[in-house]
Coordinates of C-alpha atoms in Angstrom, one line a residue:
M1 CA -13.1 75.1 -53.2
N2 CA -13.6 71.5 -54.3
A3 CA -14.3 70.6 -58.1
A4 CA -17.5 69.7 -58.9
G5 CA -17.8 66.6 -60.9
T6 CA -20.1 64.9 -63.5
G7 CA -23.9 64.7 -62.0
G8 CA -23.4 67.2 -59.7
E9 CA -21.0 64.8 -57.3
T10 CA -18.1 66.4 -55.5
L11 CA -14.4 65.0 -56.1
R12 CA -12.5 64.5 -52.9
P13 CA -8.5 65.2 -53.4
T14 CA -6.4 61.8 -53.5
M15 CA -4.4 60.8 -50.7
P16 CA -0.8 61.0 -51.1
P17 CA 0.6 57.1 -51.3
E18 CA 3.1 58.1 -48.2
R19 CA 0.3 59.0 -45.9
K20 CA -1.7 56.1 -46.8
A21 CA 1.5 54.0 -45.9
R22 CA 1.6 56.1 -42.6
R23 CA -1.7 55.6 -41.7
R24 CA -1.7 51.8 -42.4
K25 CA 1.1 51.3 -40.3
R26 CA -0.1 53.3 -37.6
V27 CA -3.9 51.2 -37.5
N28 CA -1.7 47.9 -37.8
I29 CA 0.7 48.9 -34.6
V30 CA -2.7 49.8 -32.4
P31 CA -3.6 46.0 -31.9
I32 CA -0.4 45.2 -30.6
L33 CA -0.1 48.0 -28.4
M34 CA -3.3 47.2 -26.9
V35 CA -2.2 43.4 -26.1
L36 CA 1.3 44.4 -25.4
P37 CA 0.7 44.7 -21.5
S38 CA -0.8 41.4 -21.3
L39 CA 2.0 39.7 -23.4
V40 CA 4.5 41.6 -21.0
A41 CA 2.5 40.2 -18.3
I42 CA 2.0 36.7 -19.3
A43 CA 5.7 36.5 -20.3
I44 CA 6.8 37.7 -16.6
F45 CA 4.7 35.9 -14.5
V46 CA 4.0 33.0 -16.3
Y47 CA 7.1 32.1 -18.2
G48 CA 9.1 33.6 -16.2
F49 CA 8.3 32.0 -12.8
I50 CA 8.6 28.6 -14.8
G51 CA 11.7 28.9 -15.7
W52 CA 12.5 30.2 -12.3
S53 CA 11.1 27.5 -10.5
G54 CA 12.9 25.1 -13.1
Y55 CA 16.2 26.6 -12.1
V56 CA 15.3 25.9 -8.4
S57 CA 14.3 22.5 -8.7
F58 CA 18.4 21.7 -9.9
T59 CA 19.7 23.8 -6.2
D60 CA 19.9 22.9 -3.1
W61 CA 17.8 25.4 -1.5
N62 CA 16.1 23.3 0.8
T63 CA 16.1 25.2 4.3
L64 CA 15.0 29.1 4.7
A65 CA 18.3 30.0 3.7
R66 CA 18.7 30.5 0.0
N67 CA 21.2 28.2 -1.6
L68 CA 21.3 27.9 -5.4
D69 CA 24.4 26.1 -5.6
F70 CA 24.0 23.6 -8.5
A71 CA 22.5 20.5 -7.3
G72 CA 21.8 18.4 -10.6
W73 CA 19.6 15.9 -10.4
K74 CA 19.1 15.5 -6.8
N75 CA 16.1 16.6 -6.1
Y76 CA 14.3 14.8 -8.8
L77 CA 15.9 11.1 -7.6
F78 CA 14.9 12.0 -4.1
L79 CA 11.3 12.3 -5.5
F80 CA 11.1 8.7 -7.5
Q81 CA 12.6 7.0 -4.9
D82 CA 9.9 8.7 -2.1
F83 CA 7.4 6.7 -0.7
R84 CA 4.8 9.3 -0.9
F85 CA 5.6 10.4 -4.3
Q86 CA 5.2 7.3 -5.7
S87 CA 2.1 6.9 -3.8
D88 CA 0.6 10.5 -5.4
L89 CA 1.7 9.3 -8.8
R90 CA -0.5 5.9 -8.1
N91 CA -3.4 8.0 -7.1
T92 CA -2.9 10.5 -9.8
F93 CA -3.1 7.4 -12.3
V94 CA -6.4 5.8 -10.6
F95 CA -8.2 8.9 -9.6
T96 CA -7.8 10.5 -13.1
V97 CA -8.9 7.3 -15.2
L98 CA -12.1 7.0 -12.5
F99 CA -12.8 10.4 -12.7
I100 CA -13.1 10.9 -16.4
A101 CA -14.5 8.0 -17.2
V102 CA -17.5 8.3 -14.7
T103 CA -18.1 11.9 -15.4
I104 CA -18.0 11.4 -19.5
S105 CA -20.4 8.6 -18.9
F106 CA -22.7 10.3 -16.4
G107 CA -22.8 13.6 -18.3
L108 CA -23.6 11.9 -21.5
L109 CA -26.1 10.1 -19.6
L110 CA -27.8 13.2 -18.3
A111 CA -27.5 15.0 -21.5
V112 CA -29.4 12.3 -23.4
L113 CA -32.2 12.6 -20.7
V114 CA -32.5 15.8 -21.0
D115 CA -31.9 16.0 -24.9
R116 CA -35.6 14.1 -24.7
K117 CA -37.4 17.3 -24.4
I118 CA -38.7 16.6 -20.8
R119 CA -40.9 18.5 -18.6
A120 CA -38.9 21.3 -16.5
E121 CA -36.2 20.8 -18.5
S122 CA -34.7 24.1 -17.4
F123 CA -35.3 23.0 -13.9
F124 CA -33.5 19.7 -14.2
R125 CA -30.6 21.5 -16.2
N126 CA -29.8 24.2 -13.9
I127 CA -30.3 21.7 -10.9
F128 CA -27.3 19.5 -12.9
I129 CA -24.9 22.5 -13.6
F130 CA -25.4 24.2 -10.1
P131 CA -22.3 22.8 -8.6
M132 CA -20.1 24.0 -10.8
A133 CA -21.1 27.2 -9.0
L134 CA -19.4 26.0 -5.5
S135 CA -15.7 25.7 -5.4
F136 CA -13.3 23.0 -4.8
I137 CA -13.0 24.1 -1.2
V138 CA -16.7 24.1 -0.7
T139 CA -17.4 20.6 -2.2
G140 CA -14.5 19.4 -0.6
V141 CA -16.3 20.4 3.0
V142 CA -19.8 19.3 2.2
W143 CA -18.5 15.8 1.3
Q144 CA -16.6 15.7 3.9
W145 CA -19.4 15.8 6.6
I146 CA -21.6 13.6 4.1
L147 CA -19.0 10.8 3.6
N148 CA -17.5 10.8 7.2
P149 CA -17.8 7.6 8.8
S150 CA -19.8 8.8 12.0
T151 CA -21.9 11.6 10.4
G152 CA -23.9 11.8 7.1
V153 CA -25.1 9.1 5.0
N154 CA -23.5 6.6 7.4
L155 CA -26.6 7.8 9.8
I156 CA -28.8 6.5 6.9
L157 CA -27.5 3.5 6.8
K158 CA -27.6 2.9 10.6
A159 CA -30.8 3.7 10.9
I160 CA -32.3 1.3 8.6
G161 CA -30.0 -1.2 10.2
I162 CA -26.8 -1.5 8.2
T163 CA -24.3 -1.9 10.8
D164 CA -21.2 -3.0 8.3
V165 CA -21.1 0.8 7.1
P166 CA -18.4 1.9 4.6
K167 CA -15.3 3.9 5.9
W168 CA -15.5 6.0 2.7
Y169 CA -12.1 8.3 3.1
V170 CA -10.6 6.6 6.4
S171 CA -10.0 3.4 4.7
T172 CA -6.4 2.5 3.6
D173 CA -7.4 -0.4 1.7
I174 CA -6.0 -0.9 -1.9
I175 CA -7.4 -3.0 -4.2
P176 CA -6.5 -5.3 -5.5
G177 CA -3.2 -4.4 -4.0
F178 CA -0.1 -6.3 -5.1
R179 CA 3.5 -4.7 -4.4
F180 CA 5.5 -2.9 -6.9
G181 CA 8.7 -1.5 -5.3
Q182 CA 7.8 0.4 -2.1
I183 CA 4.4 0.8 -2.8
E184 CA 1.1 -1.4 -3.5
L185 CA -0.6 -0.5 -6.6
G186 CA -4.1 -1.1 -7.2
L187 CA -7.1 1.0 -6.1
P188 CA -7.5 2.9 -3.0
V189 CA -10.8 2.5 -1.5
A190 CA -10.5 6.1 -0.3
L191 CA -9.9 7.8 -3.6
I192 CA -13.9 6.3 -4.5
A193 CA -15.1 9.1 -1.9
V194 CA -13.1 11.8 -3.5
V195 CA -14.1 10.7 -7.4
I196 CA -18.1 11.0 -6.0
A197 CA -17.3 14.7 -4.9
T198 CA -15.7 15.7 -8.0
V199 CA -18.3 13.9 -10.4
W200 CA -21.0 15.7 -8.4
Q201 CA -19.6 19.0 -9.1
L202 CA -18.0 18.2 -12.9
S203 CA -20.9 15.7 -14.3
G204 CA -22.8 19.1 -14.9
F205 CA -20.3 20.4 -16.9
A206 CA -20.0 17.4 -19.2
M207 CA -23.7 17.3 -19.6
A208 CA -23.9 21.0 -21.0
M209 CA -21.2 20.3 -23.5
Y210 CA -22.8 17.1 -24.7
L211 CA -25.9 18.8 -24.7
A212 CA -25.1 21.5 -27.2
G213 CA -23.5 19.0 -29.1
L214 CA -27.0 17.1 -29.1
R215 CA -28.8 19.9 -29.9
G216 CA -26.3 20.6 -32.9
I217 CA -27.1 17.5 -34.3
P218 CA -29.6 17.8 -37.5
E219 CA -33.0 15.9 -36.3
E220 CA -33.5 15.2 -40.3
W221 CA -30.3 12.7 -39.7
K222 CA -32.4 11.0 -36.9
E223 CA -35.6 10.9 -38.7
A224 CA -33.7 9.5 -41.9
A225 CA -32.4 6.7 -39.8
R226 CA -36.0 5.7 -38.1
V227 CA -37.2 5.5 -42.0
D228 CA -34.3 3.2 -43.0
G229 CA -35.4 1.3 -39.4
A230 CA -32.7 2.1 -37.4
G231 CA -33.5 1.9 -33.5
E232 CA -32.7 4.3 -31.1
W233 CA -29.5 2.4 -29.8
T234 CA -28.4 2.2 -33.2
I235 CA -28.9 5.9 -33.6
F236 CA -27.3 6.8 -30.8
R237 CA -24.2 4.4 -31.6
R238 CA -24.0 5.3 -35.3
I239 CA -25.0 9.2 -35.5
L240 CA -24.8 10.7 -32.2
L241 CA -21.6 9.2 -30.9
P242 CA -19.6 10.0 -34.1
Q243 CA -20.9 13.6 -33.9
L244 CA -20.2 13.9 -30.4
R245 CA -16.5 12.5 -30.6
P246 CA -14.7 16.0 -30.8
I247 CA -17.0 17.2 -27.5
T248 CA -15.2 13.8 -25.9
V249 CA -11.8 14.7 -27.0
S250 CA -12.1 18.2 -25.4
L251 CA -13.6 16.6 -22.4
I252 CA -10.9 14.2 -21.9
I253 CA -8.2 17.3 -22.1
M254 CA -9.8 19.5 -19.6
L255 CA -11.0 17.0 -17.3
T256 CA -7.5 15.2 -17.0
H257 CA -6.0 18.9 -16.8
I258 CA -8.0 19.5 -13.5
S259 CA -7.2 15.8 -12.2
L260 CA -3.5 16.2 -12.8
K261 CA -3.0 19.4 -10.8
I262 CA -6.2 19.1 -7.9
F263 CA -5.1 20.6 -4.8
D264 CA -8.1 22.3 -3.0
L265 CA -10.9 19.1 -3.0
I266 CA -8.0 16.7 -1.6
Y267 CA -6.8 19.3 0.9
A268 CA -10.2 19.8 2.4
M269 CA -12.0 16.8 2.0
T270 CA -8.9 14.2 2.7
G271 CA -5.7 15.7 2.9
P272 CA -2.8 13.4 2.3
G273 CA -4.7 10.4 4.1
A274 CA -3.4 7.5 6.2
M275 CA -0.4 6.2 4.3
F276 CA -1.1 8.8 1.8
V277 CA -3.7 7.2 -0.1
T278 CA -5.4 9.9 -1.0
D279 CA -2.3 12.3 -1.5
M280 CA -1.6 13.9 -5.0
P281 CA 1.6 15.7 -6.3
G282 CA -0.3 19.3 -5.7
V283 CA -1.1 18.6 -1.9
Y284 CA 2.4 17.0 -1.9
M285 CA 4.3 19.9 -3.3
F286 CA 2.4 22.8 -0.5
E287 CA 3.6 21.0 2.2
T288 CA 7.1 20.5 1.0
T289 CA 7.9 24.3 -0.4
F290 CA 5.2 25.8 2.2
R291 CA 5.4 24.0 5.5
G292 CA 8.8 22.1 5.3
N293 CA 10.7 24.9 3.2
H294 CA 12.3 22.6 0.9
Y295 CA 11.9 24.8 -2.0
A296 CA 13.9 22.8 -4.7
Q297 CA 12.0 19.9 -3.9
G298 CA 8.9 21.3 -4.1
A299 CA 10.1 23.1 -7.5
A300 CA 10.8 19.9 -8.6
I301 CA 7.1 18.4 -8.0
S302 CA 6.1 21.4 -9.7
M303 CA 7.8 20.8 -12.8
V304 CA 7.1 16.8 -12.8
M305 CA 3.3 18.1 -12.7
L306 CA 3.9 20.4 -15.6
V307 CA 5.6 17.8 -17.6
L308 CA 2.5 15.5 -16.8
I309 CA 0.2 18.7 -18.0
S310 CA 2.3 19.0 -21.3
L311 CA 2.2 15.6 -22.3
L312 CA -1.1 15.4 -22.7
I313 CA -2.0 19.3 -23.9
V314 CA 0.9 19.9 -26.2
P315 CA 0.2 17.1 -28.9
Y316 CA -3.4 18.2 -28.7
L317 CA -2.5 22.0 -28.8
L318 CA -0.3 20.8 -32.1
S319 CA -3.3 18.3 -33.9
S320 CA -5.5 21.6 -33.3
M321 CA -3.2 23.8 -35.2
R322 CA -2.3 21.3 -37.6
K323 CA -6.2 21.1 -38.6
E324 CA -6.7 25.3 -38.7
E325 CA -3.7 25.4 -41.2
A326 CA -5.5 22.3 -43.3

């Protein structure tokens, strides 16, 4: 029987300290058991395979027959002396700069326009975001037809009397084009078509990010600035842009990550291109590994891509961790 306490309350028996400790330990181990399968899978299928690729990149396995003899830095030296890989590095740098600059600028412009509370805002917002629902393969196929020199937009240009139509992604011109080693440095004209396709797909994502940031800025700040005589451009430059800086940094990180490992859109739209003017390390790695059966060289390309991405991601993660600890 339970003993009656004062006021008619029932007194509950006290749990022994040893039993409390066992229950606390049992409760704490449940979250670990829940995430353990995911941790094991990540350890094997992510970091384990990264380690395996790194090991293979230092071997002589460049035929169908497996050869894990140690080859040192031979595969990496071959890559950095290879005309195609040097072209890939040039293309990656140029594409990344253009893609990020245009996507962020266009996304910010769309966000500012939509934030004006225009009519049919939801309609326009959905139209701009819709391309994100498509895969890069679909985008590549669609824009391949649109920018094909003999079809698509060039037919419209010819119909209105423009005979000197652009070559788009089949051009081998490089602007300004000065030689550095084996390659010409500059902007491959064919990459402009690829930038147009990627900006079309991802500018809606940038718009959504900036729009969320703009809607989070208190309207009172803008009103106070207007009362003090600030114009719309001053408000945008002195109030809105500084508040949107964290979003801009996040967008740069995400878009750079996409540009450094881009494969499917290039493969579907242009392929490596003549003189490798639209080639990227991802395409080179795929063809080297799965078509040429040069597994060690393919692994070396993938490790170079990993290092390029890590140079961007790791400092950002370390900076974020320091801010959280502070």
